[in-house]
Amino acid sequence: MASIEVGRVCVKTLGREAGLKCVIVDVIDKNFVLVTGPPKLTGVKRRRTNVKHLEPTSESVDVKKGATDEEVMKATGRGKRAEFMKTTVLPEQSVTASAESTERA
């Protein structure tokens, strides 16, 4: 599976931004990373996040450590990668909960 590294595209699994994609811009320590969406592209604000709340994808973006939101926007570019970043992913809890609720009906 993909590792936690600068430039890795991840999906946030918990919190108000669950299901949104973000880019790791700095590794703080073994438990925390600094991520950004950037907000104009995906809606994820730049913030420190626990690595347990992230699901790495196979995609990565070529950015340097501590890159600004503008640099991340430029690195994602336009086209398929930008469209990939804009799409949301439903958390597994929601998918299994909705499947269970349809089975009960």
PDB file of N, CA and C in Angstrom:
ATOM      1  N   MET A   1       0.843  -1.188   0.000  1.00  0.00           N
ATOM      2  CA  MET A   1       0.000   0.000   0.000  1.00  0.00           C
ATOM      3  C   MET A   1       0.877   1.237   0.000  1.00  0.00           C
ATOM      4  N   ALA A   2       0.307   2.343  -0.412  1.00  0.00           N
ATOM      5  CA  ALA A   2       1.030   3.599  -0.490  1.00  0.00           C
ATOM      6  C   ALA A   2       1.479   4.047   0.894  1.00  0.00           C
ATOM      7  N   SER A   3       2.631   4.694   0.955  1.00  0.00           N
ATOM      8  CA  SER A   3       3.162   5.126   2.237  1.00  0.00           C
ATOM      9  C   SER A   3       2.801   6.590   2.504  1.00  0.00           C
ATOM     10  N   ILE A   4       2.998   6.981   3.749  1.00  0.00           N
ATOM     11  CA  ILE A   4       2.756   8.370   4.149  1.00  0.00           C
ATOM     12  C   ILE A   4       4.017   9.155   3.820  1.00  0.00           C
ATOM     13  N   GLU A   5       3.945  10.017   2.797  1.00  0.00           N
ATOM     14  CA  GLU A   5       5.082  10.809   2.350  1.00  0.00           C
ATOM     15  C   GLU A   5       4.593  12.117   1.762  1.00  0.00           C
ATOM     16  N   VAL A   6       5.482  13.087   1.646  1.00  0.00           N
ATOM     17  CA  VAL A   6       5.131  14.386   1.082  1.00  0.00           C
ATOM     18  C   VAL A   6       4.692  14.193  -0.368  1.00  0.00           C
ATOM     19  N   GLY A   7       3.542  14.756  -0.698  1.00  0.00           N
ATOM     20  CA  GLY A   7       3.005  14.662  -2.057  1.00  0.00           C
ATOM     21  C   GLY A   7       1.975  13.567  -2.248  1.00  0.00           C
ATOM     22  N   ARG A   8       1.809  12.692  -1.279  1.00  0.00           N
ATOM     23  CA  ARG A   8       0.842  11.589  -1.394  1.00  0.00           C
ATOM     24  C   ARG A   8      -0.577  12.133  -1.291  1.00  0.00           C
ATOM     25  N   VAL A   9      -1.445  11.719  -2.178  1.00  0.00           N
ATOM     26  CA  VAL A   9      -2.861  12.073  -2.132  1.00  0.00           C
ATOM     27  C   VAL A   9      -3.548  11.077  -1.205  1.00  0.00           C
ATOM     28  N   CYS A  10      -4.326  11.599  -0.244  1.00  0.00           N
ATOM     29  CA  CYS A  10      -5.015  10.749   0.734  1.00  0.00           C
ATOM     30  C   CYS A  10      -6.487  11.119   0.791  1.00  0.00           C
ATOM     31  N   VAL A  11      -7.276  10.225   1.363  1.00  0.00           N
ATOM     32  CA  VAL A  11      -8.692  10.487   1.623  1.00  0.00           C
ATOM     33  C   VAL A  11      -8.850  10.604   3.129  1.00  0.00           C
ATOM     34  N   LYS A  12      -9.479  11.675   3.589  1.00  0.00           N
ATOM     35  CA  LYS A  12      -9.738  11.835   5.017  1.00  0.00           C
ATOM     36  C   LYS A  12     -10.898  10.905   5.380  1.00  0.00           C
ATOM     37  N   THR A  13     -10.730  10.120   6.437  1.00  0.00           N
ATOM     38  CA  THR A  13     -11.733   9.125   6.798  1.00  0.00           C
ATOM     39  C   THR A  13     -12.609   9.552   7.967  1.00  0.00           C
ATOM     40  N   LEU A  14     -12.172  10.515   8.756  1.00  0.00           N
ATOM     41  CA  LEU A  14     -12.945  10.963   9.915  1.00  0.00           C
ATOM     42  C   LEU A  14     -13.041  12.478   9.941  1.00  0.00           C
ATOM     43  N   GLY A  15     -14.053  12.983  10.655  1.00  0.00           N
ATOM     44  CA  GLY A  15     -14.211  14.424  10.821  1.00  0.00           C
ATOM     45  C   GLY A  15     -15.137  15.030   9.801  1.00  0.00           C
ATOM     46  N   ARG A  16     -15.230  16.349   9.857  1.00  0.00           N
ATOM     47  CA  ARG A  16     -16.150  17.064   8.963  1.00  0.00           C
ATOM     48  C   ARG A  16     -15.727  16.989   7.510  1.00  0.00           C
ATOM     49  N   GLU A  17     -14.455  16.694   7.269  1.00  0.00           N
ATOM     50  CA  GLU A  17     -13.949  16.603   5.902  1.00  0.00           C
ATOM     51  C   GLU A  17     -13.847  15.149   5.427  1.00  0.00           C
ATOM     52  N   ALA A  18     -14.525  14.239   6.099  1.00  0.00           N
ATOM     53  CA  ALA A  18     -14.472  12.821   5.737  1.00  0.00           C
ATOM     54  C   ALA A  18     -14.938  12.620   4.303  1.00  0.00           C
ATOM     55  N   GLY A  19     -14.179  11.830   3.559  1.00  0.00           N
ATOM     56  CA  GLY A  19     -14.509  11.544   2.175  1.00  0.00           C
ATOM     57  C   GLY A  19     -13.853  12.477   1.183  1.00  0.00           C
ATOM     58  N   LEU A  20     -13.221  13.546   1.660  1.00  0.00           N
ATOM     59  CA  LEU A  20     -12.557  14.496   0.770  1.00  0.00           C
ATOM     60  C   LEU A  20     -11.091  14.126   0.606  1.00  0.00           C
ATOM     61  N   LYS A  21     -10.538  14.453  -0.552  1.00  0.00           N
ATOM     62  CA  LYS A  21      -9.145  14.133  -0.832  1.00  0.00           C
ATOM     63  C   LYS A  21      -8.251  15.305  -0.448  1.00  0.00           C
ATOM     64  N   CYS A  22      -7.029  14.992  -0.039  1.00  0.00           N
ATOM     65  CA  CYS A  22      -6.063  16.010   0.365  1.00  0.00           C
ATOM     66  C   CYS A  22      -4.666  15.544  -0.023  1.00  0.00           C
ATOM     67  N   VAL A  23      -3.696  16.457   0.099  1.00  0.00           N
ATOM     68  CA  VAL A  23      -2.307  16.179  -0.235  1.00  0.00           C
ATOM     69  C   VAL A  23      -1.461  16.399   1.017  1.00  0.00           C
ATOM     70  N   ILE A  24      -0.557  15.482   1.313  1.00  0.00           N
ATOM     71  CA  ILE A  24       0.359  15.651   2.439  1.00  0.00           C
ATOM     72  C   ILE A  24       1.465  16.609   2.017  1.00  0.00           C
ATOM     73  N   VAL A  25       1.649  17.707   2.787  1.00  0.00           N
ATOM     74  CA  VAL A  25       2.695  18.672   2.464  1.00  0.00           C
ATOM     75  C   VAL A  25       3.847  18.647   3.459  1.00  0.00           C
ATOM     76  N   ASP A  26       3.679  17.983   4.610  1.00  0.00           N
ATOM     77  CA  ASP A  26       4.767  17.872   5.571  1.00  0.00           C
ATOM     78  C   ASP A  26       4.483  16.707   6.519  1.00  0.00           C
ATOM     79  N   VAL A  27       5.529  15.985   6.894  1.00  0.00           N
ATOM     80  CA  VAL A  27       5.413  14.923   7.884  1.00  0.00           C
ATOM     81  C   VAL A  27       5.952  15.488   9.192  1.00  0.00           C
ATOM     82  N   ILE A  28       5.068  15.641  10.184  1.00  0.00           N
ATOM     83  CA  ILE A  28       5.456  16.243  11.456  1.00  0.00           C
ATOM     84  C   ILE A  28       6.193  15.223  12.317  1.00  0.00           C
ATOM     85  N   ASP A  29       5.598  14.074  12.538  1.00  0.00           N
ATOM     86  CA  ASP A  29       6.239  12.960  13.242  1.00  0.00           C
ATOM     87  C   ASP A  29       5.540  11.683  12.804  1.00  0.00           C
ATOM     88  N   LYS A  30       5.754  10.586  13.528  1.00  0.00           N
ATOM     89  CA  LYS A  30       5.183   9.316  13.079  1.00  0.00           C
ATOM     90  C   LYS A  30       3.666   9.255  13.205  1.00  0.00           C
ATOM     91  N   ASN A  31       3.056  10.184  13.950  1.00  0.00           N
ATOM     92  CA  ASN A  31       1.608  10.174  14.139  1.00  0.00           C
ATOM     93  C   ASN A  31       0.860  11.289  13.418  1.00  0.00           C
ATOM     94  N   PHE A  32       1.536  12.373  13.059  1.00  0.00           N
ATOM     95  CA  PHE A  32       0.854  13.530  12.490  1.00  0.00           C
ATOM     96  C   PHE A  32       1.511  14.011  11.204  1.00  0.00           C
ATOM     97  N   VAL A  33       0.669  14.499  10.291  1.00  0.00           N
ATOM     98  CA  VAL A  33       1.128  15.109   9.049  1.00  0.00           C
ATOM     99  C   VAL A  33       0.375  16.418   8.836  1.00  0.00           C
ATOM    100  N   LEU A  34       0.925  17.275   7.991  1.00  0.00           N
ATOM    101  CA  LEU A  34       0.261  18.510   7.594  1.00  0.00           C
ATOM    102  C   LEU A  34      -0.343  18.276   6.219  1.00  0.00           C
ATOM    103  N   VAL A  35      -1.657  18.494   6.101  1.00  0.00           N
ATOM    104  CA  VAL A  35      -2.342  18.260   4.828  1.00  0.00           C
ATOM    105  C   VAL A  35      -3.022  19.531   4.350  1.00  0.00           C
ATOM    106  N   THR A  36      -3.279  19.581   3.062  1.00  0.00           N
ATOM    107  CA  THR A  36      -4.072  20.648   2.472  1.00  0.00           C
ATOM    108  C   THR A  36      -4.827  20.065   1.293  1.00  0.00           C
ATOM    109  N   GLY A  37      -5.953  20.711   0.947  1.00  0.00           N
ATOM    110  CA  GLY A  37      -6.789  20.224  -0.150  1.00  0.00           C
ATOM    111  C   GLY A  37      -6.232  20.531  -1.524  1.00  0.00           C
ATOM    112  N   PRO A  38      -5.961  21.711  -1.839  1.00  0.00           N
ATOM    113  CA  PRO A  38      -6.205  22.999  -1.190  1.00  0.00           C
ATOM    114  C   PRO A  38      -7.696  23.325  -1.154  1.00  0.00           C
ATOM    115  N   PRO A  39      -8.095  24.262  -0.271  1.00  0.00           N
ATOM    116  CA  PRO A  39      -9.529  24.537  -0.073  1.00  0.00           C
ATOM    117  C   PRO A  39     -10.282  24.912  -1.350  1.00  0.00           C
ATOM    118  N   LYS A  40      -9.635  25.627  -2.272  1.00  0.00           N
ATOM    119  CA  LYS A  40     -10.321  26.029  -3.512  1.00  0.00           C
ATOM    120  C   LYS A  40     -10.626  24.832  -4.405  1.00  0.00           C
ATOM    121  N   LEU A  41      -9.827  23.775  -4.279  1.00  0.00           N
ATOM    122  CA  LEU A  41      -9.993  22.606  -5.140  1.00  0.00           C
ATOM    123  C   LEU A  41     -10.882  21.546  -4.496  1.00  0.00           C
ATOM    124  N   THR A  42     -10.587  21.180  -3.250  1.00  0.00           N
ATOM    125  CA  THR A  42     -11.315  20.083  -2.617  1.00  0.00           C
ATOM    126  C   THR A  42     -12.108  20.472  -1.386  1.00  0.00           C
ATOM    127  N   GLY A  43     -11.788  21.624  -0.788  1.00  0.00           N
ATOM    128  CA  GLY A  43     -12.493  22.045   0.424  1.00  0.00           C
ATOM    129  C   GLY A  43     -11.792  21.657   1.708  1.00  0.00           C
ATOM    130  N   VAL A  44     -10.625  21.007   1.626  1.00  0.00           N
ATOM    131  CA  VAL A  44      -9.878  20.617   2.826  1.00  0.00           C
ATOM    132  C   VAL A  44      -8.916  21.742   3.187  1.00  0.00           C
ATOM    133  N   LYS A  45      -9.053  22.251   4.422  1.00  0.00           N
ATOM    134  CA  LYS A  45      -8.180  23.317   4.900  1.00  0.00           C
ATOM    135  C   LYS A  45      -6.825  22.744   5.289  1.00  0.00           C
ATOM    136  N   ARG A  46      -5.807  23.604   5.261  1.00  0.00           N
ATOM    137  CA  ARG A  46      -4.472  23.198   5.701  1.00  0.00           C
ATOM    138  C   ARG A  46      -4.508  23.005   7.207  1.00  0.00           C
ATOM    139  N   ARG A  47      -4.163  21.788   7.651  1.00  0.00           N
ATOM    140  CA  ARG A  47      -4.183  21.497   9.084  1.00  0.00           C
ATOM    141  C   ARG A  47      -3.386  20.245   9.399  1.00  0.00           C
ATOM    142  N   ARG A  48      -3.054  20.129  10.680  1.00  0.00           N
ATOM    143  CA  ARG A  48      -2.370  18.944  11.173  1.00  0.00           C
ATOM    144  C   ARG A  48      -3.404  17.833  11.322  1.00  0.00           C
ATOM    145  N   THR A  49      -3.064  16.647  10.857  1.00  0.00           N
ATOM    146  CA  THR A  49      -4.001  15.533  10.874  1.00  0.00           C
ATOM    147  C   THR A  49      -3.297  14.269  11.371  1.00  0.00           C
ATOM    148  N   ASN A  50      -4.010  13.484  12.139  1.00  0.00           N
ATOM    149  CA  ASN A  50      -3.500  12.203  12.593  1.00  0.00           C
ATOM    150  C   ASN A  50      -3.474  11.248  11.401  1.00  0.00           C
ATOM    151  N   VAL A  51      -2.392  10.496  11.256  1.00  0.00           N
ATOM    152  CA  VAL A  51      -2.285   9.582  10.112  1.00  0.00           C
ATOM    153  C   VAL A  51      -3.317   8.472  10.181  1.00  0.00           C
ATOM    154  N   LYS A  52      -3.869   8.198  11.366  1.00  0.00           N
ATOM    155  CA  LYS A  52      -4.918   7.188  11.489  1.00  0.00           C
ATOM    156  C   LYS A  52      -6.222   7.647  10.847  1.00  0.00           C
ATOM    157  N   HIS A  53      -6.346   8.943  10.569  1.00  0.00           N
ATOM    158  CA  HIS A  53      -7.555   9.498   9.957  1.00  0.00           C
ATOM    159  C   HIS A  53      -7.404   9.681   8.455  1.00  0.00           C
ATOM    160  N   LEU A  54      -6.348   9.126   7.884  1.00  0.00           N
ATOM    161  CA  LEU A  54      -6.088   9.239   6.454  1.00  0.00           C
ATOM    162  C   LEU A  54      -5.985   7.862   5.820  1.00  0.00           C
ATOM    163  N   GLU A  55      -6.456   7.773   4.591  1.00  0.00           N
ATOM    164  CA  GLU A  55      -6.307   6.554   3.789  1.00  0.00           C
ATOM    165  C   GLU A  55      -5.516   6.939   2.542  1.00  0.00           C
ATOM    166  N   PRO A  56      -4.236   6.546   2.444  1.00  0.00           N
ATOM    167  CA  PRO A  56      -3.442   6.921   1.278  1.00  0.00           C
ATOM    168  C   PRO A  56      -3.963   6.270  -0.001  1.00  0.00           C
ATOM    169  N   THR A  57      -3.859   6.994  -1.097  1.00  0.00           N
ATOM    170  CA  THR A  57      -4.222   6.450  -2.402  1.00  0.00           C
ATOM    171  C   THR A  57      -2.938   6.140  -3.169  1.00  0.00           C
ATOM    172  N   SER A  58      -3.063   5.589  -4.336  1.00  0.00           N
ATOM    173  CA  SER A  58      -1.884   5.297  -5.156  1.00  0.00           C
ATOM    174  C   SER A  58      -1.397   6.538  -5.894  1.00  0.00           C
ATOM    175  N   GLU A  59      -2.180   7.607  -5.888  1.00  0.00           N
ATOM    176  CA  GLU A  59      -1.821   8.848  -6.577  1.00  0.00           C
ATOM    177  C   GLU A  59      -0.859   9.672  -5.731  1.00  0.00           C
ATOM    178  N   SER A  60       0.005  10.432  -6.399  1.00  0.00           N
ATOM    179  CA  SER A  60       0.873  11.375  -5.708  1.00  0.00           C
ATOM    180  C   SER A  60       1.050  12.610  -6.574  1.00  0.00           C
ATOM    181  N   VAL A  61       1.455  13.694  -5.922  1.00  0.00           N
ATOM    182  CA  VAL A  61       1.655  14.981  -6.582  1.00  0.00           C
ATOM    183  C   VAL A  61       3.100  15.386  -6.316  1.00  0.00           C
ATOM    184  N   ASP A  62       3.766  15.960  -7.298  1.00  0.00           N
ATOM    185  CA  ASP A  62       5.164  16.354  -7.151  1.00  0.00           C
ATOM    186  C   ASP A  62       5.245  17.737  -6.498  1.00  0.00           C
ATOM    187  N   VAL A  63       5.313  17.759  -5.151  1.00  0.00           N
ATOM    188  CA  VAL A  63       5.463  19.011  -4.398  1.00  0.00           C
ATOM    189  C   VAL A  63       6.598  18.842  -3.402  1.00  0.00           C
ATOM    190  N   LYS A  64       7.189  19.973  -3.015  1.00  0.00           N
ATOM    191  CA  LYS A  64       8.252  19.914  -2.025  1.00  0.00           C
ATOM    192  C   LYS A  64       7.670  20.058  -0.629  1.00  0.00           C
ATOM    193  N   LYS A  65       8.462  19.724   0.379  1.00  0.00           N
ATOM    194  CA  LYS A  65       8.032  19.801   1.770  1.00  0.00           C
ATOM    195  C   LYS A  65       7.649  21.238   2.116  1.00  0.00           C
ATOM    196  N   GLY A  66       6.468  21.413   2.715  1.00  0.00           N
ATOM    197  CA  GLY A  66       5.991  22.737   3.113  1.00  0.00           C
ATOM    198  C   GLY A  66       5.422  23.559   1.977  1.00  0.00           C
ATOM    199  N   ALA A  67       5.007  22.928   0.898  1.00  0.00           N
ATOM    200  CA  ALA A  67       4.469  23.642  -0.265  1.00  0.00           C
ATOM    201  C   ALA A  67       3.227  24.442   0.111  1.00  0.00           C
ATOM    202  N   THR A  68       3.059  25.596  -0.530  1.00  0.00           N
ATOM    203  CA  THR A  68       1.886  26.432  -0.290  1.00  0.00           C
ATOM    204  C   THR A  68       0.692  25.866  -1.046  1.00  0.00           C
ATOM    205  N   ASP A  69      -0.494  26.401  -0.737  1.00  0.00           N
ATOM    206  CA  ASP A  69      -1.705  25.952  -1.431  1.00  0.00           C
ATOM    207  C   ASP A  69      -1.609  26.235  -2.930  1.00  0.00           C
ATOM    208  N   GLU A  70      -1.010  27.375  -3.295  1.00  0.00           N
ATOM    209  CA  GLU A  70      -0.880  27.721  -4.708  1.00  0.00           C
ATOM    210  C   GLU A  70       0.034  26.730  -5.428  1.00  0.00           C
ATOM    211  N   GLU A  71       1.127  26.316  -4.768  1.00  0.00           N
ATOM    212  CA  GLU A  71       2.036  25.344  -5.374  1.00  0.00           C
ATOM    213  C   GLU A  71       1.351  23.991  -5.549  1.00  0.00           C
ATOM    214  N   VAL A  72       0.521  23.604  -4.591  1.00  0.00           N
ATOM    215  CA  VAL A  72      -0.212  22.338  -4.700  1.00  0.00           C
ATOM    216  C   VAL A  72      -1.237  22.426  -5.828  1.00  0.00           C
ATOM    217  N   MET A  73      -1.916  23.575  -5.940  1.00  0.00           N
ATOM    218  CA  MET A  73      -2.879  23.768  -7.038  1.00  0.00           C
ATOM    219  C   MET A  73      -2.175  23.642  -8.385  1.00  0.00           C
ATOM    220  N   LYS A  74      -1.003  24.258  -8.506  1.00  0.00           N
ATOM    221  CA  LYS A  74      -0.261  24.209  -9.764  1.00  0.00           C
ATOM    222  C   LYS A  74       0.207  22.779 -10.056  1.00  0.00           C
ATOM    223  N   ALA A  75       0.623  22.044  -9.015  1.00  0.00           N
ATOM    224  CA  ALA A  75       1.106  20.674  -9.208  1.00  0.00           C
ATOM    225  C   ALA A  75      -0.022  19.734  -9.626  1.00  0.00           C
ATOM    226  N   THR A  76      -1.234  19.937  -9.088  1.00  0.00           N
ATOM    227  CA  THR A  76      -2.348  19.084  -9.495  1.00  0.00           C
ATOM    228  C   THR A  76      -2.755  19.410 -10.919  1.00  0.00           C
ATOM    229  N   GLY A  77      -2.553  20.661 -11.310  1.00  0.00           N
ATOM    230  CA  GLY A  77      -2.842  21.068 -12.674  1.00  0.00           C
ATOM    231  C   GLY A  77      -4.316  20.987 -13.013  1.00  0.00           C
ATOM    232  N   ARG A  78      -4.577  20.870 -14.277  1.00  0.00           N
ATOM    233  CA  ARG A  78      -5.950  20.760 -14.759  1.00  0.00           C
ATOM    234  C   ARG A  78      -6.099  19.402 -15.424  1.00  0.00           C
ATOM    235  N   GLY A  79      -7.335  19.010 -15.643  1.00  0.00           N
ATOM    236  CA  GLY A  79      -7.563  17.742 -16.329  1.00  0.00           C
ATOM    237  C   GLY A  79      -7.914  16.612 -15.390  1.00  0.00           C
ATOM    238  N   LYS A  80      -7.411  15.432 -15.711  1.00  0.00           N
ATOM    239  CA  LYS A  80      -7.808  14.230 -14.977  1.00  0.00           C
ATOM    240  C   LYS A  80      -7.414  14.257 -13.510  1.00  0.00           C
ATOM    241  N   ARG A  81      -6.198  14.730 -13.189  1.00  0.00           N
ATOM    242  CA  ARG A  81      -5.762  14.734 -11.793  1.00  0.00           C
ATOM    243  C   ARG A  81      -6.606  15.705 -10.964  1.00  0.00           C
ATOM    244  N   ALA A  82      -6.939  16.859 -11.511  1.00  0.00           N
ATOM    245  CA  ALA A  82      -7.784  17.819 -10.793  1.00  0.00           C
ATOM    246  C   ALA A  82      -9.182  17.246 -10.597  1.00  0.00           C
ATOM    247  N   GLU A  83      -9.713  16.568 -11.596  1.00  0.00           N
ATOM    248  CA  GLU A  83     -11.024  15.938 -11.467  1.00  0.00           C
ATOM    249  C   GLU A  83     -10.987  14.823 -10.417  1.00  0.00           C
ATOM    250  N   PHE A  84      -9.874  14.058 -10.379  1.00  0.00           N
ATOM    251  CA  PHE A  84      -9.715  13.017  -9.369  1.00  0.00           C
ATOM    252  C   PHE A  84      -9.735  13.619  -7.968  1.00  0.00           C
ATOM    253  N   MET A  85      -9.076  14.766  -7.798  1.00  0.00           N
ATOM    254  CA  MET A  85      -9.017  15.416  -6.484  1.00  0.00           C
ATOM    255  C   MET A  85     -10.391  15.941  -6.067  1.00  0.00           C
ATOM    256  N   LYS A  86     -11.191  16.398  -7.009  1.00  0.00           N
ATOM    257  CA  LYS A  86     -12.500  16.991  -6.695  1.00  0.00           C
ATOM    258  C   LYS A  86     -13.530  15.941  -6.274  1.00  0.00           C
ATOM    259  N   THR A  87     -13.385  14.713  -6.742  1.00  0.00           N
ATOM    260  CA  THR A  87     -14.380  13.698  -6.415  1.00  0.00           C
ATOM    261  C   THR A  87     -14.281  13.312  -4.948  1.00  0.00           C
ATOM    262  N   THR A  88     -15.436  13.051  -4.349  1.00  0.00           N
ATOM    263  CA  THR A  88     -15.463  12.633  -2.952  1.00  0.00           C
ATOM    264  C   THR A  88     -15.620  11.121  -2.869  1.00  0.00           C
ATOM    265  N   VAL A  89     -15.200  10.580  -1.752  1.00  0.00           N
ATOM    266  CA  VAL A  89     -15.289   9.143  -1.512  1.00  0.00           C
ATOM    267  C   VAL A  89     -16.142   8.957  -0.268  1.00  0.00           C
ATOM    268  N   LEU A  90     -17.127   8.085  -0.355  1.00  0.00           N
ATOM    269  CA  LEU A  90     -17.953   7.829   0.811  1.00  0.00           C
ATOM    270  C   LEU A  90     -17.176   6.993   1.814  1.00  0.00           C
ATOM    271  N   PRO A  91     -17.191   7.372   3.092  1.00  0.00           N
ATOM    272  CA  PRO A  91     -16.536   6.530   4.099  1.00  0.00           C
ATOM    273  C   PRO A  91     -17.194   5.154   4.157  1.00  0.00           C
ATOM    274  N   GLU A  92     -16.431   4.140   4.505  1.00  0.00           N
ATOM    275  CA  GLU A  92     -16.950   2.773   4.538  1.00  0.00           C
ATOM    276  C   GLU A  92     -18.107   2.638   5.513  1.00  0.00           C
ATOM    277  N   GLN A  93     -18.084   3.399   6.608  1.00  0.00           N
ATOM    278  CA  GLN A  93     -19.157   3.331   7.588  1.00  0.00           C
ATOM    279  C   GLN A  93     -20.484   3.698   6.939  1.00  0.00           C
ATOM    280  N   SER A  94     -20.493   4.735   6.121  1.00  0.00           N
ATOM    281  CA  SER A  94     -21.713   5.177   5.472  1.00  0.00           C
ATOM    282  C   SER A  94     -22.211   4.134   4.478  1.00  0.00           C
ATOM    283  N   VAL A  95     -21.294   3.526   3.751  1.00  0.00           N
ATOM    284  CA  VAL A  95     -21.670   2.532   2.751  1.00  0.00           C
ATOM    285  C   VAL A  95     -22.282   1.323   3.448  1.00  0.00           C
ATOM    286  N   THR A  96     -21.661   0.826   4.506  1.00  0.00           N
ATOM    287  CA  THR A  96     -22.191  -0.349   5.188  1.00  0.00           C
ATOM    288  C   THR A  96     -23.477  -0.018   5.927  1.00  0.00           C
ATOM    289  N   ALA A  97     -23.573   1.194   6.487  1.00  0.00           N
ATOM    290  CA  ALA A  97     -24.787   1.579   7.198  1.00  0.00           C
ATOM    291  C   ALA A  97     -25.964   1.701   6.233  1.00  0.00           C
ATOM    292  N   SER A  98     -25.733   2.255   5.039  1.00  0.00           N
ATOM    293  CA  SER A  98     -26.822   2.389   4.075  1.00  0.00           C
ATOM    294  C   SER A  98     -27.233   1.027   3.537  1.00  0.00           C
ATOM    295  N   ALA A  99     -26.265   0.108   3.389  1.00  0.00           N
ATOM    296  CA  ALA A  99     -26.595  -1.239   2.914  1.00  0.00           C
ATOM    297  C   ALA A  99     -27.431  -1.969   3.943  1.00  0.00           C
ATOM    298  N   GLU A 100     -27.110  -1.792   5.224  1.00  0.00           N
ATOM    299  CA  GLU A 100     -27.883  -2.429   6.277  1.00  0.00           C
ATOM    300  C   GLU A 100     -29.301  -1.863   6.353  1.00  0.00           C
ATOM    301  N   SER A 101     -29.424  -0.539   6.145  1.00  0.00           N
ATOM    302  CA  SER A 101     -30.757   0.068   6.239  1.00  0.00           C
ATOM    303  C   SER A 101     -31.642  -0.373   5.079  1.00  0.00           C
ATOM    304  N   THR A 102     -31.071  -0.632   3.894  1.00  0.00           N
ATOM    305  CA  THR A 102     -31.879  -1.100   2.769  1.00  0.00           C
ATOM    306  C   THR A 102     -32.292  -2.551   2.969  1.00  0.00           C
ATOM    307  N   GLU A 103     -31.453  -3.328   3.671  1.00  0.00           N
ATOM    308  CA  GLU A 103     -31.791  -4.728   3.934  1.00  0.00           C
ATOM    309  C   GLU A 103     -32.964  -4.816   4.904  1.00  0.00           C
ATOM    310  N   ARG A 104     -33.061  -3.889   5.861  1.00  0.00           N
ATOM    311  CA  ARG A 104     -34.126  -3.909   6.842  1.00  0.00           C
ATOM    312  C   ARG A 104     -35.477  -3.534   6.230  1.00  0.00           C
ATOM    313  N   ALA A 105     -35.454  -2.733   5.195  1.00  0.00           N
ATOM    314  CA  ALA A 105     -36.712  -2.228   4.606  1.00  0.00           C
ATOM    315  C   ALA A 105     -37.447  -3.252   3.819  1.00  0.00           C
TER     316      ALA A 105
END
